[in-house]
Coordinates of C-alpha atoms in Angstrom, one line a residue:
M221 CA -0.2 0.2 0.3
I222 CA 1.4 3.4 -0.8
L223 CA 0.1 6.3 1.4
A224 CA 1.1 10.2 0.5
V225 CA 1.2 13.6 2.0
M226 CA 0.5 15.5 -0.5
P227 CA 0.3 19.7 -0.5
H228 CA -2.2 21.8 -2.5
P229 CA -1.3 25.3 -3.5
A230 CA -3.9 25.9 -6.1
L231 CA -1.0 28.1 -8.3
A232 CA 0.9 24.5 -9.0
V233 CA -1.8 23.7 -11.5
P234 CA -0.4 25.5 -14.3
E235 CA -4.0 26.6 -15.8
V236 CA -4.8 29.0 -12.6
G237 CA -0.8 30.9 -13.4
G238 CA 1.4 32.2 -11.0
E239 CA 4.5 32.1 -9.7
I240 CA 4.8 27.9 -10.6
S241 CA 8.4 27.4 -11.1
K242 CA 9.0 29.1 -7.2
I243 CA 7.7 25.3 -5.8
S244 CA 9.7 23.2 -8.6
E245 CA 10.6 20.8 -6.0
T246 CA 7.6 20.6 -5.0
V247 CA 6.0 20.0 -8.9
R248 CA 8.9 17.4 -9.3
A249 CA 7.7 15.6 -6.0
M250 CA 3.8 15.4 -6.7
D251 CA 4.5 13.8 -10.1
E252 CA 7.4 11.1 -8.9
I253 CA 4.6 10.1 -5.5
S254 CA 1.8 10.2 -8.8
R255 CA 3.6 8.0 -11.0
E256 CA 4.1 5.8 -7.8
I257 CA 0.5 5.9 -7.2
A258 CA 0.2 5.1 -11.2
D259 CA 2.3 2.0 -10.8
F260 CA 0.6 0.4 -8.3
S261 CA -2.6 0.9 -9.9
P262 CA -5.3 0.5 -6.9
E263 CA -9.0 0.6 -7.0
T264 CA -9.6 2.9 -4.7
I265 CA -7.4 6.1 -3.6
I266 CA -8.9 7.5 -0.1
F267 CA -8.5 11.2 0.1
F268 CA -8.2 13.2 3.9
T269 CA -9.0 16.8 2.9
P270 CA -9.3 20.2 5.1
H271 CA -11.6 22.0 2.5
G272 CA -14.1 19.4 2.1
T273 CA -17.7 20.5 4.5
M274 CA -16.2 20.8 8.0
Y275 CA -17.8 20.6 11.4
G276 CA -16.8 21.0 14.6
D277 CA -18.4 17.1 16.3
F278 CA -18.8 15.3 13.2
F279 CA -16.0 13.4 10.3
H280 CA -17.9 14.1 6.8
V281 CA -17.8 11.6 3.6
S282 CA -19.2 12.7 0.7
P283 CA -21.9 10.7 -0.3
G284 CA -23.7 10.3 -3.4
A285 CA -21.9 8.3 -6.8
G286 CA -20.3 11.5 -7.8
A287 CA -18.3 14.8 -7.5
T288 CA -17.1 17.3 -10.1
G289 CA -14.8 20.6 -9.8
D290 CA -12.4 23.1 -11.5
L291 CA -10.5 25.8 -9.6
S292 CA -12.7 28.8 -11.0
R293 CA -12.4 30.6 -7.1
F294 CA -7.9 30.7 -8.1
G295 CA -9.3 31.9 -11.4
A296 CA -8.7 28.6 -13.7
S297 CA -12.5 27.5 -14.9
E298 CA -10.5 24.6 -16.8
P299 CA -9.5 21.2 -16.6
T300 CA -12.2 20.6 -14.6
F301 CA -12.4 17.0 -13.0
S302 CA -15.5 14.6 -13.2
L303 CA -14.3 12.4 -10.0
E304 CA -16.9 8.1 -9.4
Y305 CA -17.0 8.4 -5.4
D306 CA -16.2 4.4 -4.1
I307 CA -20.2 3.8 -2.8
E308 CA -19.3 0.3 -1.0
L309 CA -16.3 2.1 0.5
T310 CA -18.3 5.0 1.4
E311 CA -21.0 3.5 3.3
E312 CA -18.9 0.5 4.9
I313 CA -16.9 4.2 7.2
A314 CA -20.5 4.9 7.5
R315 CA -21.9 1.1 8.9
I316 CA -18.8 0.6 11.3
S317 CA -18.4 4.8 12.3
E318 CA -22.1 4.1 13.7
Q319 CA -21.9 0.4 15.2
Q320 CA -18.8 2.0 17.1
N321 CA -21.2 5.6 18.1
F322 CA -17.9 7.6 16.5
P323 CA -20.0 10.6 15.0
A324 CA -18.2 10.2 11.6
G325 CA -20.7 9.3 8.4
T326 CA -22.0 10.9 5.0
F327 CA -24.9 13.4 7.1
G328 CA -24.8 17.1 6.0
E329 CA -22.9 17.5 2.9
R330 CA -23.5 21.7 2.9
D331 CA -21.4 22.2 -1.1
P332 CA -20.7 18.9 -3.2
A333 CA -18.3 20.3 -5.7
L334 CA -15.1 18.7 -5.5
D335 CA -12.8 20.9 -3.1
H336 CA -8.8 21.8 -4.5
G337 CA -7.6 19.7 -1.7
V338 CA -8.7 17.0 -3.5
L339 CA -8.1 18.8 -6.9
V340 CA -4.4 19.8 -6.5
P341 CA -3.6 15.8 -6.1
V342 CA -5.9 14.9 -8.3
Y343 CA -4.5 17.8 -11.4
Y344 CA -0.5 14.9 -10.8
L345 CA -2.2 11.2 -10.3
N346 CA -4.5 12.3 -13.6
K347 CA -1.6 12.7 -15.7
F348 CA -0.2 9.0 -14.6
F349 CA -4.2 7.2 -13.9
T350 CA -7.5 8.2 -14.1
N351 CA -8.9 4.5 -13.1
Y352 CA -9.6 4.9 -10.0
K353 CA -12.4 6.0 -7.7
I354 CA -11.8 7.8 -4.6
V355 CA -13.3 8.6 -0.8
R356 CA -13.9 11.9 0.1
V357 CA -13.0 12.7 4.0
S358 CA -12.8 15.9 5.7
Q359 CA -10.9 17.2 8.7
S360 CA -13.2 17.6 11.4
G361 CA -13.0 20.0 14.8
L362 CA -12.5 16.8 17.2
S363 CA -9.2 16.3 18.6
T364 CA -6.3 14.9 17.3
A365 CA -6.0 11.5 18.8
A366 CA -10.1 11.7 17.1
H367 CA -8.5 12.0 13.6
F368 CA -6.5 9.3 14.3
E369 CA -9.1 6.9 15.2
M370 CA -11.5 7.9 12.1
G371 CA -8.1 7.0 9.8
A372 CA -7.9 3.3 11.6
M373 CA -11.8 3.1 10.4
V374 CA -11.0 4.1 7.4
A375 CA -8.8 1.7 6.5
A376 CA -10.7 -1.1 8.7
A377 CA -13.7 -0.5 6.3
A378 CA -11.5 -1.0 3.0
E379 CA -9.5 -3.9 4.5
N380 CA -13.1 -5.3 5.1
L381 CA -13.8 -4.9 1.9
G382 CA -10.7 -5.9 0.7
R383 CA -9.6 -2.9 -1.9
R384 CA -6.9 -2.6 -3.2
Y385 CA -6.3 1.2 -2.4
C386 CA -4.3 4.5 -1.5
V387 CA -4.8 7.4 0.7
V388 CA -3.4 10.9 0.1
A389 CA -3.9 12.7 3.4
S390 CA -3.6 17.0 1.2
G391 CA -2.6 19.5 3.6
D392 CA -0.3 22.4 3.2
L393 CA 2.1 22.8 6.1
S394 CA 2.8 26.6 8.2
H395 CA 1.3 29.6 6.1
K396 CA 3.3 31.9 9.1
L397 CA 7.0 32.0 7.3
G398 CA 6.8 34.8 6.5
G399 CA 4.1 35.3 3.4
S400 CA 0.7 37.4 3.0
Y401 CA 0.0 35.6 5.9
G402 CA 3.6 37.2 8.2
F403 CA 6.0 35.3 9.8
A404 CA 5.9 33.4 13.2
P405 CA 8.8 31.7 15.0
E406 CA 6.5 29.4 16.0
G407 CA 5.6 28.4 11.4
E408 CA 9.2 27.3 11.6
T409 CA 9.3 25.5 14.1
F410 CA 6.4 23.5 13.3
D411 CA 6.7 22.7 9.6
R412 CA 10.7 21.3 10.5
D413 CA 9.0 19.2 13.3
I414 CA 6.1 17.8 11.1
M415 CA 8.9 16.9 8.3
K416 CA 10.3 15.1 11.1
F417 CA 8.2 13.8 12.4
L418 CA 6.4 12.4 8.9
R419 CA 10.0 11.2 7.3
E420 CA 10.7 9.2 9.9
A421 CA 7.5 7.9 10.3
D422 CA 7.4 8.7 14.2
F423 CA 3.7 9.3 14.5
S424 CA 3.6 9.1 18.4
A425 CA 4.9 12.3 18.3
L426 CA 3.3 13.9 15.4
L427 CA 0.2 13.2 17.6
A428 CA 1.8 14.6 20.6
M429 CA 2.0 18.5 19.0
P430 CA 0.3 20.8 21.3
D431 CA -2.9 22.6 19.7
D432 CA -1.2 26.5 20.5
L433 CA 2.0 25.5 18.5
L434 CA -0.6 24.1 15.6
E435 CA -2.4 27.1 16.1
A436 CA 0.2 29.6 16.0
A437 CA 1.7 28.2 13.1
V438 CA -1.5 28.6 10.6
E439 CA -1.7 25.2 8.9
C440 CA -4.0 22.9 7.3
G441 CA -2.0 19.5 7.4
H442 CA -2.0 18.0 10.7
S443 CA -5.4 16.6 10.9
S444 CA -4.5 14.8 7.7
F445 CA -1.6 13.5 8.6
A446 CA -3.1 12.1 12.2
M447 CA -6.0 10.0 9.6
L448 CA -3.6 9.0 7.4
A449 CA -1.2 7.3 11.0
G450 CA -4.1 6.1 11.8
C451 CA -4.0 4.0 8.8
L452 CA -1.3 2.5 9.6
A453 CA -1.4 2.2 12.6
G454 CA -0.2 -1.4 13.7
R455 CA 2.3 -2.2 10.0
E456 CA 5.3 -2.1 9.0
V457 CA 5.8 1.3 7.9
A458 CA 9.3 2.8 5.7
A459 CA 9.0 6.6 4.8
K460 CA 10.7 8.9 2.5
Q461 CA 10.7 13.0 2.1
L462 CA 10.1 13.7 -1.4
S463 CA 10.9 17.5 -1.0
Y464 CA 9.9 20.9 1.2
E465 CA 10.1 23.7 0.4
C466 CA 8.8 27.1 1.5
P467 CA 9.8 30.4 -1.1
L468 CA 6.1 31.3 -1.1
G469 CA 5.8 32.2 2.9
V470 CA 3.7 28.4 3.1
G471 CA 5.2 25.1 3.9
Y472 CA 4.5 22.7 0.8
G473 CA 5.8 19.1 1.5
V474 CA 5.4 15.7 0.3
V475 CA 6.5 12.0 1.8
K476 CA 5.7 8.5 0.8
F477 CA 4.9 6.1 2.7
N478 CA 4.9 2.3 2.5
A479 CA 2.9 -0.6 4.1

């Protein structure tokens, strides 16, 4: 199984325009991990995203047969994307969560359109491979421990169905590295530590990162990464950092995990 941490800067899609040349290492790494996922040829790719339907006390799993989306909010109405959901796996996640009285399911979707937390990684994946279905799981306002538990539940559901699957944990790192969001020293601390924990697959340390550091760093990936860690609970894991850079004041990291 291949799992990936992937960022979602809209400027990584050429049609958006802007400063893609300044994140060349991120682009190279996104191509590399996408090519490896294509070679693995999963039936389903599970996305953990910070930009889908989000609730403070509930994990939303996107319902229905599929969804479409584009990056028009970033100035690019093309390309458009249309992805098919793995309905059976979505329903299995909902079934397990109900059985365990865990706050997750398909209720309460506010906007069915695919968000850029999914669309940017999909842009790269689709260069090499399009014959897959997806499951889209949004972050919540619940604890880091709850996100870990949600990831473990998602993996259990996929295993129950015998799916050949991959996981993409979508998330940018600190937004406080000197760009339009300003600078905070906690941003550098967060990025240094989170990349160390990811490349070493040190999930205990990742899960223990203090909430005040996460808040001060203005990040959007930690909860996705905690769900990825839940998927890997009890497994032998090999991790490799493919890239890290922050030329525009936001940290972008790409990390591959094999289990």
